mmCIF file of C-alpha atoms and ligand atoms in Angstrom:
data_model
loop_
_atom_site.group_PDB
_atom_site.id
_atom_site.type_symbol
_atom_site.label_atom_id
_atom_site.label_comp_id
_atom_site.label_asym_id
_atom_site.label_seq_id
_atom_site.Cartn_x
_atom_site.Cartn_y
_atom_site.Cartn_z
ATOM 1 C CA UNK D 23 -70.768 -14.416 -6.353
ATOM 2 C CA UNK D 24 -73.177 -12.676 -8.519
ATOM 3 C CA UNK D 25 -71.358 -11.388 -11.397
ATOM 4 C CA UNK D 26 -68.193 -12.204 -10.917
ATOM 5 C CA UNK D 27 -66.728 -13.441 -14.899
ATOM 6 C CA UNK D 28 -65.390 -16.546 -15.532
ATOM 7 C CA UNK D 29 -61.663 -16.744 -14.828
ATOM 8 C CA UNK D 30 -59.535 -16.768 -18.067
ATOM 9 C CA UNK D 31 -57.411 -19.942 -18.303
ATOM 10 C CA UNK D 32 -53.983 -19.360 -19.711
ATOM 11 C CA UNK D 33 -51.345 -21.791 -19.469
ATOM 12 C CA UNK D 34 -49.903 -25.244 -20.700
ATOM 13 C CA UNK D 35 -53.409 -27.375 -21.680
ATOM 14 C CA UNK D 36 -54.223 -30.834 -20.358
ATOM 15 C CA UNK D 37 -51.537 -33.064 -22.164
ATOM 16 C CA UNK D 38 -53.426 -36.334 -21.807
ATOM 17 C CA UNK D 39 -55.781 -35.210 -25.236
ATOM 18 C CA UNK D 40 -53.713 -34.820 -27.209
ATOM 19 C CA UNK D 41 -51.507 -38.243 -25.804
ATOM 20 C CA UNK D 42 -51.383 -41.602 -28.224
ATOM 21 C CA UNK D 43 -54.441 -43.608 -26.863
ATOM 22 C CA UNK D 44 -52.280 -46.262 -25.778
ATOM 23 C CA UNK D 45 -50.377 -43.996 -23.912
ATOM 24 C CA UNK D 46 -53.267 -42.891 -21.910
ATOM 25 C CA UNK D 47 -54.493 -46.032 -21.618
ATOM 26 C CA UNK D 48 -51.607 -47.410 -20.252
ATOM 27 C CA UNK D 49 -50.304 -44.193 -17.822
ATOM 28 C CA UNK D 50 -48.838 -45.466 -15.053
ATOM 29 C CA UNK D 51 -48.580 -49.129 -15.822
ATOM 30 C CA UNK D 52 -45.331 -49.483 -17.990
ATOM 31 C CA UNK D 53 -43.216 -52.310 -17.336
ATOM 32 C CA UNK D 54 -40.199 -51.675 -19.341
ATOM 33 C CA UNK D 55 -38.537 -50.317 -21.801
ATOM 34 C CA UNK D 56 -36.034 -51.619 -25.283
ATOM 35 C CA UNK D 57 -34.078 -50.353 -27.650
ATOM 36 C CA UNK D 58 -34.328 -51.965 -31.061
ATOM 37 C CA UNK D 59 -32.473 -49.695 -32.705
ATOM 38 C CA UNK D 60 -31.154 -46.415 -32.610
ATOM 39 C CA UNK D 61 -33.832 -43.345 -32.864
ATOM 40 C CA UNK D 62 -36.817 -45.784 -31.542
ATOM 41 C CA UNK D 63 -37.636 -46.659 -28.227
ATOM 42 C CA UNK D 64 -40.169 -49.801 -27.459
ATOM 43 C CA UNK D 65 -41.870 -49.316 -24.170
ATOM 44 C CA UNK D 66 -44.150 -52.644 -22.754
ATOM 45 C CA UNK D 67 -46.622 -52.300 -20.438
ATOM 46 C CA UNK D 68 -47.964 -54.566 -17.936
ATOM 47 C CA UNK D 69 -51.397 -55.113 -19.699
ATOM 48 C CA UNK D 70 -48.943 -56.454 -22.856
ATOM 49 C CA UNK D 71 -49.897 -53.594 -24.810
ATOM 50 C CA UNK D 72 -46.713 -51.913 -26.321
ATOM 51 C CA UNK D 73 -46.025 -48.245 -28.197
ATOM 52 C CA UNK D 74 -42.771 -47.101 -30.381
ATOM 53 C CA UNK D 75 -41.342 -43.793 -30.083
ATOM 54 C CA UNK D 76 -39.462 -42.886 -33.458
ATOM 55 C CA UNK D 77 -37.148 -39.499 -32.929
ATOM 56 C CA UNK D 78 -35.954 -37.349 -35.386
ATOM 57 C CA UNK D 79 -33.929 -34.268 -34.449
ATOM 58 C CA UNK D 80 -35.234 -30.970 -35.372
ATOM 59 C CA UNK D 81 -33.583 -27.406 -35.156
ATOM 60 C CA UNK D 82 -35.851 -26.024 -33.021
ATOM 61 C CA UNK D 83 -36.419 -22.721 -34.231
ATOM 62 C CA UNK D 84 -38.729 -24.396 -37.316
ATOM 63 C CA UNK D 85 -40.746 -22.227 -40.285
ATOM 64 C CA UNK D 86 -44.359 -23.182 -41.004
ATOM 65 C CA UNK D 87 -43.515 -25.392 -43.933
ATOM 66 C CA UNK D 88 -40.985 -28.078 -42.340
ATOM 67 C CA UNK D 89 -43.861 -28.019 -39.106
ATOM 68 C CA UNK D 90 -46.749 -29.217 -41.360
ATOM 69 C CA UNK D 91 -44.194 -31.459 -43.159
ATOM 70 C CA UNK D 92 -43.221 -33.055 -39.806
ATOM 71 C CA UNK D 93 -47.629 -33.363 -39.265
ATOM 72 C CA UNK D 94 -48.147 -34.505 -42.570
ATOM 73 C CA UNK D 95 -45.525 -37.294 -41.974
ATOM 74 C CA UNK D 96 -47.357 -38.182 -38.890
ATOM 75 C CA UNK D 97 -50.379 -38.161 -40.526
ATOM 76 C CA UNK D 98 -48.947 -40.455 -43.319
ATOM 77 C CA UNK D 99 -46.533 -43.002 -41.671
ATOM 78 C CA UNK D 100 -47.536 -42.698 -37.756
ATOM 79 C CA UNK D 101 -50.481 -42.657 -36.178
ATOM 80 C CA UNK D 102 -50.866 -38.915 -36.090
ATOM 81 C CA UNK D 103 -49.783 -38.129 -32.209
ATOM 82 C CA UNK D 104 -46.724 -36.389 -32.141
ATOM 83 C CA UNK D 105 -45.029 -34.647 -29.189
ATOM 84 C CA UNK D 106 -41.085 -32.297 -29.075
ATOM 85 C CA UNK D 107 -38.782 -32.937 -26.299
ATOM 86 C CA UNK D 108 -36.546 -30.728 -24.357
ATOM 87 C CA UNK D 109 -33.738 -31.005 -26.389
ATOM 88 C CA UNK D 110 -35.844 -29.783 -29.839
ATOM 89 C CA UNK D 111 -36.417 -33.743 -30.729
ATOM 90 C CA UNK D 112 -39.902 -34.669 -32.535
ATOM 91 C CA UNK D 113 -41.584 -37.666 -31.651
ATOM 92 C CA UNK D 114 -43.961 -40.027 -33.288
ATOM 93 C CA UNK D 115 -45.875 -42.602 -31.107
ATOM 94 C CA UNK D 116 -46.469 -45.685 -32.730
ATOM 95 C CA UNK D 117 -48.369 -48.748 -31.255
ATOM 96 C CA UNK D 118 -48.308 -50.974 -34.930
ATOM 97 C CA UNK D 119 -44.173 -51.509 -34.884
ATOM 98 C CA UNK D 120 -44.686 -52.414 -38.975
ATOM 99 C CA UNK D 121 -45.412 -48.969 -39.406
ATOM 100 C CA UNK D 122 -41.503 -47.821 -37.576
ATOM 101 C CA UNK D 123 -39.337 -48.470 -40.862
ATOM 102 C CA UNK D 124 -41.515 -46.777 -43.361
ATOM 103 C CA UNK D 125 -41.701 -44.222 -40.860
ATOM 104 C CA UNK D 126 -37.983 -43.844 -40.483
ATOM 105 C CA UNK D 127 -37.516 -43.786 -44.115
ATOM 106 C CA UNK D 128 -40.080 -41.333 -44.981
ATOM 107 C CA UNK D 129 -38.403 -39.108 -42.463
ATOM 108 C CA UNK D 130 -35.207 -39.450 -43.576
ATOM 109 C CA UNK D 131 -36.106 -38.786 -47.614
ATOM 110 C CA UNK D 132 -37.147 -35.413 -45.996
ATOM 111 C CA UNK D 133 -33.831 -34.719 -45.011
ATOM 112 C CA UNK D 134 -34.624 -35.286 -41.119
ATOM 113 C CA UNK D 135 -32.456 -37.339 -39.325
ATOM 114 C CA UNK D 136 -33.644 -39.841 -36.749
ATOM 115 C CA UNK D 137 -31.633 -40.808 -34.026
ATOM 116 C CA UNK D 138 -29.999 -39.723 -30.516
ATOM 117 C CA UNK D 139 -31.252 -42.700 -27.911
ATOM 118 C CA UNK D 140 -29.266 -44.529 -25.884
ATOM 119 C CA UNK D 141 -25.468 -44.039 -25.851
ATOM 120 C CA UNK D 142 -25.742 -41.919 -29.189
ATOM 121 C CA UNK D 143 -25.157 -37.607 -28.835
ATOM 122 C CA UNK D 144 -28.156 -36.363 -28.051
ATOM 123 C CA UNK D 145 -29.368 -33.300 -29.774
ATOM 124 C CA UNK D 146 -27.779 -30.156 -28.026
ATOM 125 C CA UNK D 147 -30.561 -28.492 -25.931
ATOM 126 C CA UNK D 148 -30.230 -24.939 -27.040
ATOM 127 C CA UNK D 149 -31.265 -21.529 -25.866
ATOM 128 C CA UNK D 150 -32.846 -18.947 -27.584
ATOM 129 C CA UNK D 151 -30.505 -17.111 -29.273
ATOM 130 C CA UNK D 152 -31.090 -13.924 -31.248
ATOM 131 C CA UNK D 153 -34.004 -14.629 -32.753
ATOM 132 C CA UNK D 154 -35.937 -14.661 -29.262
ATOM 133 C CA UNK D 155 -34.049 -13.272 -26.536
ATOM 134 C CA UNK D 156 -32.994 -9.639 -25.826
ATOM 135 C CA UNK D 157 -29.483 -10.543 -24.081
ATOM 136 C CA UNK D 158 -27.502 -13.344 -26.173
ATOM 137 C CA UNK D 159 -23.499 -12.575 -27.463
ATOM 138 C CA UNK D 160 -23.853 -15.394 -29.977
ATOM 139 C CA UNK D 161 -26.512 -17.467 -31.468
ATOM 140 C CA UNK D 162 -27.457 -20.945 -29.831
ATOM 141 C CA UNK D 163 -29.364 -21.758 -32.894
ATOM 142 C CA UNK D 164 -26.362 -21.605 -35.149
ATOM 143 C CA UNK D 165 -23.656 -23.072 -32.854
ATOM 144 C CA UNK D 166 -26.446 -26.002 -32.622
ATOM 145 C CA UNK D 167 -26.759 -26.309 -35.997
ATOM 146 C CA UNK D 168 -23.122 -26.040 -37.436
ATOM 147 C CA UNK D 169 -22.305 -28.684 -34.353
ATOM 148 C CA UNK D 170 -24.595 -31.716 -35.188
ATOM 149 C CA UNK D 171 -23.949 -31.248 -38.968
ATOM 150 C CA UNK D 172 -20.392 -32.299 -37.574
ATOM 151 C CA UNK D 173 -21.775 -34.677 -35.271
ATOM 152 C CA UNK D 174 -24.376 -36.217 -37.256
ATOM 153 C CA UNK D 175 -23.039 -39.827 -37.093
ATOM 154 C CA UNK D 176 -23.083 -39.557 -33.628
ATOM 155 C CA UNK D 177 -26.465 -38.911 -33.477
ATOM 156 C CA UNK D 178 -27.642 -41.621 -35.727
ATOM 157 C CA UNK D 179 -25.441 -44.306 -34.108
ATOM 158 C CA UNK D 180 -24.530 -45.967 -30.569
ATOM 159 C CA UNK D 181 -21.245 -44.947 -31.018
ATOM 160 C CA UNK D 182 -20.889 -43.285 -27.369
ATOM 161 C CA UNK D 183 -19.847 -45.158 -23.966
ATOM 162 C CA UNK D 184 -22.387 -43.973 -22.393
ATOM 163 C CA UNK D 185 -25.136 -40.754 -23.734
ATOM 164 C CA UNK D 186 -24.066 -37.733 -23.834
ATOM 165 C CA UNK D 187 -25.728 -34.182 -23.362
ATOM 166 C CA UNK D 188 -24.580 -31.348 -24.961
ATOM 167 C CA UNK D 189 -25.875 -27.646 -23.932
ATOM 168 C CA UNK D 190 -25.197 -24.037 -25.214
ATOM 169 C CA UNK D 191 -26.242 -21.102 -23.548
ATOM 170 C CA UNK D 192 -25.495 -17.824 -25.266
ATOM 171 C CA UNK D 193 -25.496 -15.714 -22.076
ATOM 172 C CA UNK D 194 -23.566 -15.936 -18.963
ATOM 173 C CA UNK D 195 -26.103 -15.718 -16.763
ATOM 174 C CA UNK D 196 -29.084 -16.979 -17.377
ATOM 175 C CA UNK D 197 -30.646 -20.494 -19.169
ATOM 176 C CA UNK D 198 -28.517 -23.894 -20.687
ATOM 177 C CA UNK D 199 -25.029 -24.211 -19.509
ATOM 178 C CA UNK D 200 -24.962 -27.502 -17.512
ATOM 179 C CA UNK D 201 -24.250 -31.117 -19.315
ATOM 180 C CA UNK D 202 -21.384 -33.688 -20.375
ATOM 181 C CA UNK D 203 -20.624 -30.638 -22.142
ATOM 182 C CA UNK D 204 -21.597 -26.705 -22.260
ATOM 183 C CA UNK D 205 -20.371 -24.373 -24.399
ATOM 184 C CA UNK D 206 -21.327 -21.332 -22.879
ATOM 185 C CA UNK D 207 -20.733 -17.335 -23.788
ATOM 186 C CA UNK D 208 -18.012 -15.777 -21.613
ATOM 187 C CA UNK D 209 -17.886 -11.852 -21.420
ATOM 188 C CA UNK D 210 -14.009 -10.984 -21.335
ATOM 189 C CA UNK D 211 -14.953 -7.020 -20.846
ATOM 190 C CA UNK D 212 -17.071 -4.954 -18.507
ATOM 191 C CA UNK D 213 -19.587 -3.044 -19.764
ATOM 192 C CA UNK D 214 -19.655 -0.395 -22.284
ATOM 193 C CA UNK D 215 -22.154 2.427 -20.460
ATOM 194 C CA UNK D 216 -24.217 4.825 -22.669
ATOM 195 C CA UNK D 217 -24.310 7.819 -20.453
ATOM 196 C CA UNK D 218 -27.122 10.048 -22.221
ATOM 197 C CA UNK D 219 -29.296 7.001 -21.900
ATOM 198 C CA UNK D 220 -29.031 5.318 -18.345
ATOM 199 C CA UNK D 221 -31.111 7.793 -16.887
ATOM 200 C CA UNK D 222 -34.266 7.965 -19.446
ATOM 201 C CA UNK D 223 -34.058 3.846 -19.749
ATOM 202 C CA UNK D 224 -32.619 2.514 -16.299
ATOM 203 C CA UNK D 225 -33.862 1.685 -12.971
ATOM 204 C CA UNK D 226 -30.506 2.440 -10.911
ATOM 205 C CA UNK D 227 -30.844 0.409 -7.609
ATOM 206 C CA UNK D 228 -32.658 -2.380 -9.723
ATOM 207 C CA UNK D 229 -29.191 -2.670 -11.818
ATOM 208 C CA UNK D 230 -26.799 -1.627 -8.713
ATOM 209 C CA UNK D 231 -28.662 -4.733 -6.438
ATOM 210 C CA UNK D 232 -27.916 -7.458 -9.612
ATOM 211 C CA UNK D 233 -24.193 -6.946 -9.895
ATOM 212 C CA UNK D 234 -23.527 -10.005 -7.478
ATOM 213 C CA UNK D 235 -19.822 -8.213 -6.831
ATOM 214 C CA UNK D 236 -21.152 -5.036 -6.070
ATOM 215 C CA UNK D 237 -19.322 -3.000 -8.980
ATOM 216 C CA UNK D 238 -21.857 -0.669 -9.795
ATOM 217 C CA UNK D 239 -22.577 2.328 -7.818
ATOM 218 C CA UNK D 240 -24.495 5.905 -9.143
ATOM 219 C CA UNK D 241 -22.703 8.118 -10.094
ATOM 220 C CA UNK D 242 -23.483 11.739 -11.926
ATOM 221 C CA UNK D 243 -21.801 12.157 -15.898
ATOM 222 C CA UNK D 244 -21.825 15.452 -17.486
ATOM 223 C CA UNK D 245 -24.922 16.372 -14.860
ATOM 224 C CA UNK D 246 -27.402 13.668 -15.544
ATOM 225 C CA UNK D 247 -27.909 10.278 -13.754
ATOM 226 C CA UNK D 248 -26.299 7.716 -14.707
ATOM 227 C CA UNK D 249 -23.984 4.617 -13.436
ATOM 228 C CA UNK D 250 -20.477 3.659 -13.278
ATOM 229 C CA UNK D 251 -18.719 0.375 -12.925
ATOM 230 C CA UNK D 252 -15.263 -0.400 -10.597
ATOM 231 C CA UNK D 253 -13.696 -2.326 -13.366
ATOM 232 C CA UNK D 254 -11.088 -3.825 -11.373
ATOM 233 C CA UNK D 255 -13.991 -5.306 -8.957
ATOM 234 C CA UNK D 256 -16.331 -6.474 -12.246
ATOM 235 C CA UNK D 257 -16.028 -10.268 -13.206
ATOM 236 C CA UNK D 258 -17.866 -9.620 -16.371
ATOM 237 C CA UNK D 259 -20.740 -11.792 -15.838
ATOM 238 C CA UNK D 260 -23.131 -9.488 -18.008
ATOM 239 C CA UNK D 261 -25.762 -8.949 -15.170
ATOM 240 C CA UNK D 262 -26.339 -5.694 -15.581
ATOM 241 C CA UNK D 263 -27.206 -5.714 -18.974
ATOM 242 C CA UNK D 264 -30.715 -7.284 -19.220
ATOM 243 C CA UNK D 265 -32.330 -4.738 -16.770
ATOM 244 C CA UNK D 266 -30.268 -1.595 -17.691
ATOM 245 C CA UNK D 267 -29.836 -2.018 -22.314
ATOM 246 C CA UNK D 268 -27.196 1.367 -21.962
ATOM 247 C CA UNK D 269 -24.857 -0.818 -20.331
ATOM 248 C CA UNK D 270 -23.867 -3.078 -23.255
ATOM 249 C CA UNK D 271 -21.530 -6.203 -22.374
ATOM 250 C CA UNK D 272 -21.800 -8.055 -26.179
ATOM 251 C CA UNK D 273 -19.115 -7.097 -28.264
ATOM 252 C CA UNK D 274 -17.491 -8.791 -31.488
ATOM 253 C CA UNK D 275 -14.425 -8.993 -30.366
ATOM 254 C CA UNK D 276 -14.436 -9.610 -26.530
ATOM 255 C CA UNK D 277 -17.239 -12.036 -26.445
ATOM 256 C CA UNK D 278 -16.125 -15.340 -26.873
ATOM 257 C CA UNK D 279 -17.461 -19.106 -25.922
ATOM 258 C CA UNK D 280 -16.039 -21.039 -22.889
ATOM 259 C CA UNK D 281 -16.393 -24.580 -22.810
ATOM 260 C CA UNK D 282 -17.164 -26.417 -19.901
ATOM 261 C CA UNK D 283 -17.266 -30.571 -19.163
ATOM 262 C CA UNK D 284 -18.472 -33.312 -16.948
ATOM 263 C CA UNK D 285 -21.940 -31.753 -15.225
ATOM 264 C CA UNK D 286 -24.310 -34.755 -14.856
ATOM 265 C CA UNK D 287 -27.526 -34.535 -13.449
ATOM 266 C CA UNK D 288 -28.523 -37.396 -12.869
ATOM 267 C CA UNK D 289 -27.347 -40.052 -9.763
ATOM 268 C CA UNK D 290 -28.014 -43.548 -11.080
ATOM 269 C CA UNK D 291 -24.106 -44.623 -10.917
ATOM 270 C CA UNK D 292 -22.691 -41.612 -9.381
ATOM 271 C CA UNK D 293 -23.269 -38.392 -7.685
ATOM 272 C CA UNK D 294 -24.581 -35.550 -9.941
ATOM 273 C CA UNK D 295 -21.476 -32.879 -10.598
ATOM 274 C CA UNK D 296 -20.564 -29.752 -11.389
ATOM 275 C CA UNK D 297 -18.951 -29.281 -14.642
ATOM 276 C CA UNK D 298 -15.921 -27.526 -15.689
ATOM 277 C CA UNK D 299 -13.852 -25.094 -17.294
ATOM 278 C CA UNK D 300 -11.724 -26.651 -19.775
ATOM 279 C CA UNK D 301 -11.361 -24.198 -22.852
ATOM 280 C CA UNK D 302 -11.746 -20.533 -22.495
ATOM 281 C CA UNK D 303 -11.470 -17.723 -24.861
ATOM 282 C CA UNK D 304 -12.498 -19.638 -27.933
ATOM 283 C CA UNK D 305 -13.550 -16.991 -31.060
ATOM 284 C CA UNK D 306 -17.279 -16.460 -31.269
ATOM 285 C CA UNK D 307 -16.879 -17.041 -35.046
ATOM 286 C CA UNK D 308 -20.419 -17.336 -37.155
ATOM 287 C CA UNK D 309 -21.570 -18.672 -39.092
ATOM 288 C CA UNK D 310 -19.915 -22.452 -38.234
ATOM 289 C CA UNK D 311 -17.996 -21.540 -35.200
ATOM 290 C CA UNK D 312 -15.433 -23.545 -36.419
ATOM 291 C CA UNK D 313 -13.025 -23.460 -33.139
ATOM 292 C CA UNK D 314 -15.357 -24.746 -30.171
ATOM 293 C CA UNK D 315 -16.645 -27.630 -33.025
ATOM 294 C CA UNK D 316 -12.920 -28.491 -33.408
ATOM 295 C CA UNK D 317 -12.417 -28.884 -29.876
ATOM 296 C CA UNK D 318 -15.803 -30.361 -28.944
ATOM 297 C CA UNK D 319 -15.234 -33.106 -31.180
ATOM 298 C CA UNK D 320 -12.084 -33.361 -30.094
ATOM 299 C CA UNK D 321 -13.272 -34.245 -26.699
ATOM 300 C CA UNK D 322 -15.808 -36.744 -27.846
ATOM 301 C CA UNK D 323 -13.006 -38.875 -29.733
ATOM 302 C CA UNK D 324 -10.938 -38.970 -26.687
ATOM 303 C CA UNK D 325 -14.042 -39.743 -24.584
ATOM 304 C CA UNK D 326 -15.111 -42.439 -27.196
ATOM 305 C CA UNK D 327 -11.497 -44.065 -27.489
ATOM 306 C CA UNK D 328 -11.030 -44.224 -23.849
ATOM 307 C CA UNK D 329 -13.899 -44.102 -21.543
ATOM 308 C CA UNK D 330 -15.447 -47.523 -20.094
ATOM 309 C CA UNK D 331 -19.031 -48.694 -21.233
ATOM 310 C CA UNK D 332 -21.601 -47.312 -19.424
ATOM 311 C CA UNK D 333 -18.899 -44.495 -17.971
ATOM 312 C CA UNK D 334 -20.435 -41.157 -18.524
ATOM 313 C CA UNK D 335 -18.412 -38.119 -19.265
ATOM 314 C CA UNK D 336 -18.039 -37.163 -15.533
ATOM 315 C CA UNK D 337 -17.228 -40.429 -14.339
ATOM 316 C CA UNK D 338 -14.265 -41.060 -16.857
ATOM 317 C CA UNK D 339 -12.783 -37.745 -15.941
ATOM 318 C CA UNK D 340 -13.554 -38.744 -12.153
ATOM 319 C CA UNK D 341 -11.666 -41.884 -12.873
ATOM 320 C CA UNK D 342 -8.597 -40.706 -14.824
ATOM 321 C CA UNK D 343 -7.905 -37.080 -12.983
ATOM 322 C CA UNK D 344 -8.361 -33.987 -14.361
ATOM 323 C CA UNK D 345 -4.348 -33.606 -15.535
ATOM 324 C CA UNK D 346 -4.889 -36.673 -17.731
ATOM 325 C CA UNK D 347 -8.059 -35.256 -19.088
ATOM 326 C CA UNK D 348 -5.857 -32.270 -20.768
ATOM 327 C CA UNK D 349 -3.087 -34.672 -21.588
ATOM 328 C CA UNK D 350 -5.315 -36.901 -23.838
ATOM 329 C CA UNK D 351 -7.324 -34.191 -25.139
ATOM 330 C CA UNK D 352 -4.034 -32.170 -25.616
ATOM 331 C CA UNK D 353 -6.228 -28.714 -24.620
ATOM 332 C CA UNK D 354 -3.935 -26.160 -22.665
ATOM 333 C CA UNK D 355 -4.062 -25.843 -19.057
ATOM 334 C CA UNK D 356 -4.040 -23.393 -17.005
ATOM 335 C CA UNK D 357 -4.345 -22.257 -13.542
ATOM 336 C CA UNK D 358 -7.601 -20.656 -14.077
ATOM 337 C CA UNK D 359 -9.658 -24.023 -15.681
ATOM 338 C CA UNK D 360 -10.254 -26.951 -12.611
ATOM 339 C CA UNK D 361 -11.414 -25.321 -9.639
ATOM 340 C CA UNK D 362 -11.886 -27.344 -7.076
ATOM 341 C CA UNK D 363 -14.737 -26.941 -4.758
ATOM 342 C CA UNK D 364 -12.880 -26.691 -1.386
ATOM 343 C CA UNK D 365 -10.779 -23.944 -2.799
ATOM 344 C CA UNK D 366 -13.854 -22.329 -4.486
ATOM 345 C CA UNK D 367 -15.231 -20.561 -0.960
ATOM 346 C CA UNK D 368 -12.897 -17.953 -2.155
ATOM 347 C CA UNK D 369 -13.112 -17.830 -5.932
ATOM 348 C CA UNK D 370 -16.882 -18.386 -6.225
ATOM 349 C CA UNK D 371 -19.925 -16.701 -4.495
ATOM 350 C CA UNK D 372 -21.086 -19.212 -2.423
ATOM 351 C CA UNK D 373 -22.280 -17.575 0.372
ATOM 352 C CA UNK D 374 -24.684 -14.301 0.624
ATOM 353 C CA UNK D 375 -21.662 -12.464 2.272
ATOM 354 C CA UNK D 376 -20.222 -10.169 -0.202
ATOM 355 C CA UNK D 377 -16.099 -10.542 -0.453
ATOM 356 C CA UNK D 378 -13.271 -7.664 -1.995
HETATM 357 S S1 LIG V 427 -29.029 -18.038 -22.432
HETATM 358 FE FE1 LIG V 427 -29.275 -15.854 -21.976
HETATM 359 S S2 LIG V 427 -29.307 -14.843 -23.974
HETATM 360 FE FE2 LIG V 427 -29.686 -17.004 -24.322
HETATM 361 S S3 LIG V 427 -31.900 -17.217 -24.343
HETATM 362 FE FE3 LIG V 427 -31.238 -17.607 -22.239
HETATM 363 S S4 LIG V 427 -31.384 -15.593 -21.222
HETATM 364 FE FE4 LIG V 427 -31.435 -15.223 -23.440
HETATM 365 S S1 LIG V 428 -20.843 -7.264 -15.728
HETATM 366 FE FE1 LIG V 428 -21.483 -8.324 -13.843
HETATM 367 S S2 LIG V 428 -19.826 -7.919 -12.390
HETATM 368 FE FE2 LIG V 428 -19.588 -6.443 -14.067
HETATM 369 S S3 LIG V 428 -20.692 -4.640 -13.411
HETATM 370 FE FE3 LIG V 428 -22.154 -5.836 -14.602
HETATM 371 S S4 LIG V 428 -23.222 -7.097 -13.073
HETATM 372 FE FE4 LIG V 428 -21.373 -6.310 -12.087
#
């Protein structure tokens, strides 16, 4: 039509120009895959051609300076295509494999460590924290960071029975929070509500529609608009608080971390699963969050001593029962952790009835 302007194209670009050229040459014709040693991957194609991956874990959140160290590296050692995974992992595509040591040793006079293929810990896929978001009780970041210092060998090595995925989510609603393990905010209070500013800030039926117990209901304080919560009803899930800020849920003392096990994804060996509860309560304690490391490691040394090759986190659990899970991993149980799913129709929301 005459006149009409050219649409504005926002959006992820075309990743193929900026891929390794043997990469794109290659797409869709890989054969298989090796690992010849931990940190690089060696993947064959069916033309003969081959390309090495080298990983190095990052922290994510990363300043200008360690970026263009990471590029000049690539530019240096690699063959300047580099690409960041989900879980805050750079890359460096390789296809001359004489050029993977020096790589590997430049990165690691940097201070980076490379590492977390295979049946190593993988670096913990984090969430945004408080740098980013607008919600979080705790910093993903930081509990990332003070985690894999502890876990660092972990990383590096094949030390694992099988991989294992670590997430941290530091809301209770919203991204992270499923893998071998999660450690997860949990809200142990309702709200706090700012009367004087619900009305001038909140949309009341938006925030009375997302509690999913139906706590919330308007209500009129000191003659202005505002909301109030049936406490006894609330399951402190936070909800609320993204769309209505008066309605405040973090709090030092009452937020603390949960920690949940055995979710899995994936079905090559075994159905995916749910994780679960396992430690509740823990202190959301900066800047090392010295409590859920303690017991996080804890669980990957009983994991490591006793699981089977190849048995990932779920499937050891699934083979040894949940009561000799706590036993070896001495955590305390109680009645509120393992909830089993024919029993959850009650406990959980799993249907769009609403239940008092
Ligand atoms: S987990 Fe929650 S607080 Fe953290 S980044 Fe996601 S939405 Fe924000
Ligand atoms: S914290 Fe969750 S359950 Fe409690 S009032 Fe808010 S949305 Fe409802």
């Amino acid at each position: 039509m005459q006149g009409q302007r050219t649409p504005i194209e926002s959006g992820c670009p075309d990743g193929f120009q900026y891929m390794h050229p043997t990469m794109r040459k290659n797409y869709g014709n890989w054969a298989y895959h090796e690992d010849p040693r931990p940190g690089v991957l060696k993947h064959t194609s069916r033309s003969g051609e081959a390309i090495y991956t080298v990983r190095a874990g990052t922290q994510r959140i990363l300043d200008v300076l360690t970026l263009r160290k990471l590029c000049d590296i690539g530019d240096q050692y690699a063959e300047g295509y580099v690409r960041f995974t989900i879980r805050s992992n750079i890359e460096y595509m390789v296809a001359d494999g004489n050029k993977v040591e020096p790589l590997i040793e430049a990165l690691e006079k940097e201070g980076f460590v490379v590492g977390g293929t295979k049946n190593s810990v993988a670096m913990i896929s984090h969430t945004q924290g408080w740098l980013h978001c607008d919600i979080p009780g705790t910093d993903a970041s930081g509990v990332v960071k003070s985690m894999m210092d502890e876990l660092i060998e972990d990383f590096k090595g094949w030390n694992m029975p099988n991989r294992v995925h670590i997430t941290t989510s530091c809301c209770q609603i919203n991204c992270g929070g499923q893998g071998d393990i999660a450690i997860n905010i949990q809200h142990t209070k309702p709200p706090k509500i700012n009367h004087d500013l619900v009305a001038n800030i909140c949309e009341r039926p938006s925030v009375v529609a997302r509690c999913p117990v139906a706590a919330i209901r308007p209500a009129l304080v000191n003659g202005k608009p505002s909301l109030e919560v049936d406490e006894k009803k609330c399951i402190c899930c936070g909800a609320c608080y993204p769309p209505c800020t008066p309605m405040q849920i973090n709090d030092p003392e009452n937020t603390k971390l949960a920690i949940w096990v055995g979710g899995n994804h994936s079905n090559a060996r075994s159905k995916p699963t749910f994780q679960k509860l396992v430690a509740a309560g823990i202190p959301n304690n900066p800047p090392r969050w010295p409590e859920a490391t303690a017991i996080v490691k804890k669980i990957l040394q009983t994991y490591k001593d006793n699981a089977r090759d190849w048995e990932r986190l779920s499937d050891w659990i699934e083979r040894i029962g949940w009561p000799q899970f706590f036993e070896l991993t001495e955590l305390p149980f109680t009645k509120f952790h393992v909830d089993n799913w024919r029993g959850a129709r009650r406990s959980l929301n799993a249907s769009t009835h609403i239940r008092f």
